[in-house]
Amino acid sequence: MPVAGEDRLLQLQSQALAEEEAAKARGELLVRFLKDKLAKEERSSALSLHKLSAQWRGVLREVKEKELREDIAVLSQAFARVLDCKDSVIKSLVTDVEEAEAQHARALGSHLQNIERLLQLQRCRLACLQEGFDAQLKALEAEFETERKAILEQHEEEIRYLQDVVLALEQNYAQDDHEATLNFQSARDDIKSKSLQEKQYSRLQQSGKMEALWEQFHAAMQSYAEATEHQKTAFEGLKQKDEKSSREIEMQAKKLQKLQDLVAATKARLAAQLRDNEERNWRAREEKEAVLRQLQELKNKMNQARAEAHDNLARLTAQSNAALKALAQVVEKAERVLRLAEMCRRLETEVEKVLPFYPSSLAEGELFDADRVLKEEPAEPLAQALQDYVGLERFWQRFNKARLEEQALARERAAASHQNQRLRGLLQQYLEGLSVSPEVLSKPNPLLAIEHKSRVPRFPPRPRPQL
């Protein structure tokens, strides 16, 4: 019994091993089969994708060729039309330029003539002013010379008169001095004679008394004279000198007093003459200063007029340059606008060329109300300013239409990008469904997901805008 159980156990183990080996062989066979099938599917899918892409390229080439031929025809027509417009615009611009050059030449000639006329008038005015100034200057110089000569002659006459006065005063002084000397000598002689007579009389009266005293006095005098002989002689000499000096001092004092009186009178006359001369000189200086001020005012006026003329000329030149620059900017802006309009016209479709302005979406009543509001007189400053740009209504319509088409194309582009991403996801799932891997086997079946998603309604194809 134990042996039979062991045999049965060994038999079961061998059967299990055989079944396991068979299962392994079947699994390997299945894996090999699946790998071969996957390789075949990949080769067939690559071949089909290649064929599909080749056929799709051919279809796209045909469609693109047709579209390009239509675009070339439209562009050739547009180019011919634009070329005609450009030729007409160039001709009109050439005529405008020629007219502008002729107007500029006429304006420049008239401007130069006006400037030459103004310069001639200014030269004549300056010449007249210079002549008047020279004449006034010569008159003033002649008047000054005559007054100067008169003053010099009067001064010389006064000097001669003063010299004559001094000579007469000296002669009068000498005559008065001689008379005074004679009178003094006569008076001295009279006094001497009187003193001698009185002396004789007194001597006769007192001769008796004086004899004794005279003798005593004579003795004392002799003794005193003998004692003071030298001092007496010196005293006499000094006394004579003193008398002589006193007489000379008195004479000199009288002479000095007379001279001082004469000098004072002469000074008074000279002061009066100096005052008169200073008053004349002051008047002459005032007249000269007035003339110089008038001359300076005339010079300032002339310089001011010259500066104003120069400023006006500079301002006119600057304004003309600014006007030329502004006109050049306007021409450049107009050329740029024309270039932009031409570029925009190239991008227009046939429908836009036929109907450049979209119809209004307003009802008749709303259009009537809008026209009535536009015809009313604006009250606000902004509305009044907008009245000046009513002529640009068509431009704003086309501009708004272009902006709306831009927004529509942007939305279509976003929708196409979203659809492209969804299609890329579906294609990725389809390619994952063709391959066999543990990761793919762990996910849901992509074929069912593709079929389920393919039942979703697709977006309708949008018309491609023609450029």
XYZ file of C-alpha atoms in Angstrom:
467
model
C 0.000 0.000 0.000
C 2.707 2.477 0.827
C 4.500 1.586 -2.402
C 1.367 2.075 -4.461
C 0.837 5.465 -2.863
C 4.349 6.519 -3.712
C 3.986 5.350 -7.287
C 0.740 7.214 -7.597
C 2.373 10.298 -6.163
C 5.247 10.031 -8.609
C 2.807 9.515 -11.429
C 0.889 12.605 -10.410
C 4.081 14.624 -10.189
C 5.181 13.461 -13.603
C 1.772 14.312 -15.013
C 1.963 17.747 -13.417
C 5.422 18.294 -14.856
C 4.258 17.147 -18.269
C 1.247 19.452 -18.104
C 3.467 22.317 -16.999
C 5.894 21.677 -19.846
C 2.999 21.461 -22.279
C 1.582 24.727 -20.939
C 4.995 26.342 -21.277
C 5.286 25.068 -24.841
C 1.797 26.357 -25.657
C 2.611 29.738 -24.069
C 5.848 29.986 -26.034
C 4.039 28.988 -29.175
C 1.336 31.578 -28.499
C 3.924 34.267 -27.784
C 5.809 33.402 -30.969
C 2.563 33.470 -32.911
C 1.563 36.807 -31.444
C 5.011 38.259 -32.158
C 4.825 37.105 -35.770
C 1.340 38.470 -36.059
C 2.444 41.792 -34.500
C 5.383 42.057 -36.920
C 3.089 41.330 -39.855
C 0.571 43.898 -38.601
C 3.300 46.493 -38.155
C 4.626 45.837 -41.665
C 1.125 45.946 -43.145
C 0.238 49.093 -41.149
C 3.473 50.813 -42.236
C 2.788 49.844 -45.848
C -0.819 51.017 -45.623
C 0.254 54.281 -43.952
C 2.825 54.817 -46.680
C 0.228 54.174 -49.402
C -2.299 56.334 -47.632
C 0.172 59.193 -47.227
C 1.214 58.869 -50.890
C -2.410 58.984 -52.065
C -3.186 61.821 -49.643
C -0.177 63.793 -50.906
C -1.393 63.359 -54.473
C -4.868 64.574 -53.552
C -3.418 67.478 -51.615
C -1.121 68.340 -54.538
C -4.064 68.422 -56.917
C -6.155 70.554 -54.563
C -3.240 72.839 -53.827
C -2.408 73.129 -57.519
C -5.998 74.058 -58.301
C -6.084 76.618 -55.483
C -2.732 78.049 -56.534
C -3.883 78.359 -60.135
C -7.012 80.193 -58.999
C -4.938 82.391 -56.682
C -2.483 83.125 -59.494
C -5.318 84.133 -61.807
C -6.848 86.377 -59.143
C -3.477 87.842 -58.265
C -2.661 88.494 -61.917
C -5.952 90.355 -62.338
C -5.395 92.253 -59.107
C -1.815 93.010 -60.128
C -2.932 94.359 -63.487
C -5.590 96.496 -61.811
C -3.163 97.686 -59.157
C -0.538 98.394 -61.831
C -3.026 100.568 -63.703
C -3.940 102.337 -60.478
C -0.280 102.831 -59.661
C 0.409 104.243 -63.116
C -2.474 106.708 -62.765
C -1.368 107.603 -59.229
C 2.229 108.083 -60.397
C 1.089 110.320 -63.243
C -1.082 112.395 -60.897
C 1.756 112.587 -58.389
C 4.194 113.669 -61.111
C 1.802 116.432 -62.175
C 1.317 117.432 -58.520
C 5.070 117.475 -57.982
C 5.595 119.615 -61.089
C 2.875 122.026 -59.942
C 4.334 122.088 -56.436
C 7.823 122.769 -57.836
C 6.452 125.573 -60.005
C 4.587 127.053 -57.019
C 7.703 126.702 -54.909
C 9.804 128.433 -57.577
C 7.271 131.268 -57.836
C 7.049 131.594 -54.062
C 10.827 131.544 -53.756
C 11.209 134.182 -56.482
C 8.608 136.439 -54.873
C 10.217 135.890 -51.469
C 13.653 136.815 -52.822
C 12.198 139.889 -54.549
C 10.532 140.981 -51.306
C 13.759 140.447 -49.388
C 15.726 142.429 -51.998
C 13.129 145.224 -51.841
C 13.290 145.278 -48.064
C 17.088 145.363 -48.150
C 17.002 148.250 -50.668
C 14.568 150.167 -48.456
C 16.735 149.512 -45.439
C 19.860 150.671 -47.289
C 18.086 153.880 -48.413
C 16.846 154.503 -44.888
C 20.325 153.951 -43.455
C 21.828 156.265 -46.079
C 19.296 159.001 -45.220
C 19.949 158.565 -41.503
C 23.721 158.649 -42.102
C 23.426 161.841 -44.161
C 21.277 163.503 -41.497
C 23.696 162.409 -38.804
C 26.696 163.736 -40.768
C 24.936 167.060 -41.373
C 24.002 167.442 -37.704
C 27.513 166.464 -36.677
C 29.054 169.047 -39.028
C 26.645 171.730 -37.768
C 27.505 170.914 -34.165
C 31.235 170.948 -34.948
C 30.931 174.340 -36.697
C 28.882 175.782 -33.818
C 31.355 174.414 -31.308
C 34.312 175.904 -33.212
C 32.628 179.321 -33.465
C 31.804 179.334 -29.764
C 35.313 178.188 -28.932
C 36.851 180.966 -31.026
C 34.505 183.529 -29.436
C 35.394 182.318 -25.935
C 39.137 182.395 -26.729
C 38.877 185.913 -28.181
C 36.907 187.112 -25.163
C 39.461 185.506 -22.874
C 42.341 187.245 -24.678
C 40.500 190.591 -24.501
C 39.917 190.161 -20.776
C 43.602 189.268 -20.277
C 44.642 192.432 -22.128
C 42.142 194.446 -20.101
C 43.538 193.049 -16.837
C 47.094 193.811 -17.958
C 46.073 197.411 -18.705
C 44.370 197.623 -15.293
C 47.472 196.302 -13.556
C 49.673 198.791 -15.442
C 47.327 201.684 -14.574
C 47.254 200.576 -10.941
C 51.043 200.460 -10.834
C 51.263 203.958 -12.365
C 48.661 205.294 -9.901
C 50.507 203.631 -7.037
C 53.842 205.197 -8.104
C 52.242 208.648 -8.436
C 50.517 208.349 -5.039
C 53.763 207.162 -3.501
C 55.656 210.176 -4.904
C 52.990 212.596 -3.658
C 52.979 210.960 -0.220
C 56.772 211.235 -0.061
C 56.651 214.946 -0.951
C 53.949 215.594 1.602
C 55.916 213.725 4.232
C 59.086 215.687 3.533
C 57.256 219.052 3.610
C 55.560 218.125 6.877
C 58.871 217.029 8.344
C 60.526 220.317 7.357
C 57.674 222.290 8.920
C 57.905 220.281 12.112
C 61.666 220.765 12.226
C 61.391 224.533 11.775
C 58.709 224.781 14.465
C 60.750 222.698 16.854
C 63.807 224.901 16.241
C 61.818 228.034 16.906
C 60.377 226.615 20.104
C 63.756 225.421 21.087
C 65.273 228.843 20.587
C 62.479 230.469 22.528
C 62.785 228.050 25.370
C 66.494 228.351 25.207
C 66.244 232.125 25.541
C 63.872 231.770 28.465
C 65.812 229.172 30.263
C 69.245 230.075 29.122
C 70.112 231.349 32.536
C 68.811 228.323 34.381
C 70.150 225.963 31.932
C 73.670 227.268 31.835
C 74.518 225.845 35.212
C 72.540 222.763 34.585
C 73.985 222.669 31.127
C 77.393 222.791 32.438
C 76.566 220.021 34.888
C 74.765 218.160 32.236
C 77.529 218.822 29.817
C 80.022 217.461 32.285
C 77.811 214.487 33.067
C 77.060 214.059 29.413
C 80.688 214.182 28.541
C 81.397 211.633 31.171
C 78.403 209.581 30.086
C 79.266 210.099 26.434
C 82.739 209.026 27.065
C 81.439 206.029 28.960
C 78.685 205.150 26.412
C 80.197 206.338 23.165
C 80.187 202.925 21.614
C 76.634 202.113 22.725
C 75.402 205.479 21.484
C 76.857 205.016 18.091
C 75.312 201.544 17.968
C 71.975 202.899 19.189
C 71.964 205.634 16.598
C 72.686 203.181 13.878
C 69.907 200.851 15.106
C 67.514 203.770 15.471
C 68.138 204.865 11.931
C 67.666 201.324 10.761
C 64.464 201.062 12.774
C 63.068 204.237 11.323
C 64.000 203.160 7.881
C 62.467 199.725 8.427
C 59.263 201.178 9.879
C 58.939 203.483 6.895
C 59.507 200.583 4.517
C 57.004 198.424 6.437
C 54.381 201.134 6.264
C 55.018 201.601 2.572
C 54.909 197.855 1.934
C 51.742 197.489 4.051
C 50.010 200.218 2.046
C 51.252 198.695 -1.183
C 50.120 195.221 0.003
C 46.717 196.560 0.970
C 46.285 198.139 -2.442
C 47.420 194.970 -4.148
C 45.047 192.885 -2.030
C 42.167 195.178 -2.961
C 43.171 194.949 -6.612
C 43.525 191.167 -6.420
C 40.120 190.853 -4.718
C 38.494 192.934 -7.416
C 40.304 190.978 -10.104
C 39.279 187.696 -8.443
C 35.674 188.844 -8.320
C 35.754 189.727 -12.021
C 37.523 186.413 -12.816
C 34.968 184.498 -10.719
C 32.155 186.206 -12.611
C 33.840 185.404 -15.908
C 34.464 181.806 -14.782
C 30.836 181.453 -13.758
C 29.741 182.745 -17.133
C 32.195 180.453 -18.909
C 31.156 177.456 -16.791
C 27.503 178.191 -17.486
C 28.230 178.381 -21.215
C 30.334 175.213 -21.072
C 27.600 173.458 -19.093
C 25.015 174.456 -21.681
C 27.327 173.308 -24.454
C 27.886 169.976 -22.648
C 24.153 169.525 -22.144
C 23.519 170.205 -25.814
C 26.311 167.808 -26.743
C 24.927 165.112 -24.410
C 21.430 165.651 -25.818
C 22.794 165.273 -29.340
C 24.747 162.166 -28.301
C 21.639 160.714 -26.630
C 19.620 161.373 -29.740
C 22.356 159.778 -31.826
C 22.439 156.779 -29.486
C 18.658 156.470 -29.658
C 18.796 156.562 -33.435
C 21.518 153.916 -33.410
C 19.504 151.753 -31.002
C 16.404 152.123 -33.155
C 18.404 151.246 -36.236
C 19.947 148.193 -34.505
C 16.532 147.182 -33.186
C 14.993 147.492 -36.637
C 17.880 145.508 -38.077
C 17.495 142.840 -35.368
C 13.738 142.692 -35.951
C 14.281 142.321 -39.689
C 16.862 139.594 -39.046
C 14.510 137.837 -36.596
C 11.636 138.062 -39.051
C 13.827 136.647 -41.798
C 15.062 133.846 -39.531
C 11.503 133.137 -38.371
C 10.270 133.080 -41.960
C 13.092 130.725 -42.924
C 12.372 128.454 -39.960
C 8.652 128.460 -40.738
C 9.315 127.660 -44.388
C 11.665 124.812 -43.366
C 9.067 123.540 -40.889
C 6.375 123.732 -43.571
C 8.603 121.805 -45.996
C 9.307 119.170 -43.337
C 5.611 118.923 -42.473
C 4.739 118.555 -46.162
C 7.435 115.902 -46.543
C 6.005 114.033 -43.529
C 2.500 114.311 -44.990
C 3.744 112.988 -48.337
C 5.592 110.158 -46.592
C 2.504 109.322 -44.534
C 0.349 109.386 -47.686
C 2.806 107.083 -49.483
C 2.795 104.723 -46.509
C -1.021 104.762 -46.444
C -1.068 104.012 -50.182
C 1.412 101.150 -49.723
C -0.648 99.724 -46.857
C -3.849 100.106 -48.910
C -2.188 98.301 -51.809
C -1.006 95.499 -49.521
C -4.498 95.216 -48.056
C -6.027 95.235 -51.543
C -3.803 92.287 -52.500
C -5.179 90.338 -49.551
C -8.819 91.033 -50.437
C -11.024 88.211 -51.664
C -13.272 88.353 -54.692
C -16.311 88.923 -52.484
C -14.568 91.812 -50.711
C -13.573 93.326 -54.024
C -17.181 93.196 -55.218
C -18.766 94.159 -51.854
C -16.127 96.024 -49.812
C -18.640 97.094 -47.117
C -20.748 94.654 -45.141
C -24.473 95.394 -44.872
C -25.719 96.876 -41.630
C -27.381 94.572 -39.121
C -29.733 97.310 -37.873
C -33.414 97.499 -38.724
C -34.944 100.353 -40.707
C -36.201 102.131 -37.585
C -32.838 101.799 -35.907
C -31.093 103.135 -39.035
C -33.501 106.097 -39.101
C -32.820 106.822 -35.409
C -29.065 106.598 -35.987
C -29.229 109.021 -38.938
C -31.349 111.431 -36.895
C -28.842 111.325 -34.016
C -25.946 111.946 -36.400
C -27.721 114.930 -37.972
C -28.374 116.577 -34.593
C -26.060 119.374 -33.428
C -23.572 117.886 -30.903
C -23.383 119.520 -27.477
C -20.303 117.842 -25.968
C -16.761 118.758 -27.132
C -15.916 115.125 -27.919
C -18.980 114.764 -30.135
C -18.112 118.037 -31.879
C -14.602 116.738 -32.502
C -16.000 113.477 -33.915
C -17.999 115.486 -36.465
C -14.708 116.255 -38.204
C -14.105 112.518 -38.817
C -17.464 111.589 -40.320
C -15.735 111.058 -43.674
C -13.815 108.094 -42.189
C -17.004 106.081 -41.611
C -16.288 103.760 -44.557
C -12.752 103.256 -43.365
C -13.913 102.285 -39.886
C -16.432 99.894 -41.396
C -13.713 98.104 -43.348
C -11.410 98.216 -40.340
C -14.080 96.708 -38.067
C -14.800 94.068 -40.704
C -11.111 93.160 -40.827
C -10.983 92.953 -37.014
C -14.077 90.727 -36.929
C -12.581 88.419 -39.572
C -9.366 88.328 -37.572
C -11.271 87.277 -34.443
C -13.229 84.648 -36.452
C -10.010 83.237 -37.926
C -8.454 83.131 -34.460
C -11.415 81.132 -33.167
C -11.290 78.791 -36.165
C -7.593 78.324 -35.600
C -8.201 77.455 -31.951
C -10.944 74.962 -32.941
C -8.685 73.395 -35.603
C -5.832 73.149 -33.082
C -8.172 71.444 -30.585
C -9.415 68.997 -33.247
C -5.812 68.307 -34.314
C -4.863 67.469 -30.743
C -7.885 65.148 -30.414
C -6.996 63.399 -33.684
C -3.394 63.036 -32.537
C -4.672 61.403 -29.310
C -6.902 58.990 -31.289
C -4.013 58.103 -33.600
C -1.754 57.493 -30.599
C -4.373 55.193 -29.053
C -4.762 53.352 -32.352
C -1.017 52.792 -32.625
C -0.932 51.598 -29.028
C -3.750 49.124 -29.835
C -1.657 47.610 -32.625
C 1.275 46.913 -30.303
C 1.264 44.212 -27.579
C 3.015 44.924 -24.291
C 2.247 44.489 -20.612
C 1.438 48.158 -20.276
C -0.969 48.057 -23.243
C -2.589 44.832 -21.969
C -3.133 46.433 -18.551
C -5.112 49.319 -20.133
C -8.618 49.123 -21.655
C -8.908 48.022 -25.268
C -8.039 51.112 -27.413
C -9.932 49.808 -30.449
C -13.184 49.944 -28.550
C -12.292 53.399 -27.287
C -11.462 54.540 -30.815
C -14.735 53.112 -32.127
C -16.659 54.714 -29.285
C -14.997 58.057 -29.826
C -15.352 57.829 -33.576
C -19.101 57.848 -33.101
C -18.898 61.394 -31.707
C -20.161 63.892 -34.344
C -17.246 65.627 -35.997
C -16.936 69.351 -36.532
C -18.233 70.449 -39.905
C -15.464 71.571 -42.280
C -14.990 75.324 -42.406
C -14.410 77.126 -45.686
C -10.771 78.101 -46.166
C -10.354 81.908 -46.628
C -8.955 82.884 -49.973
C -6.042 85.370 -49.864
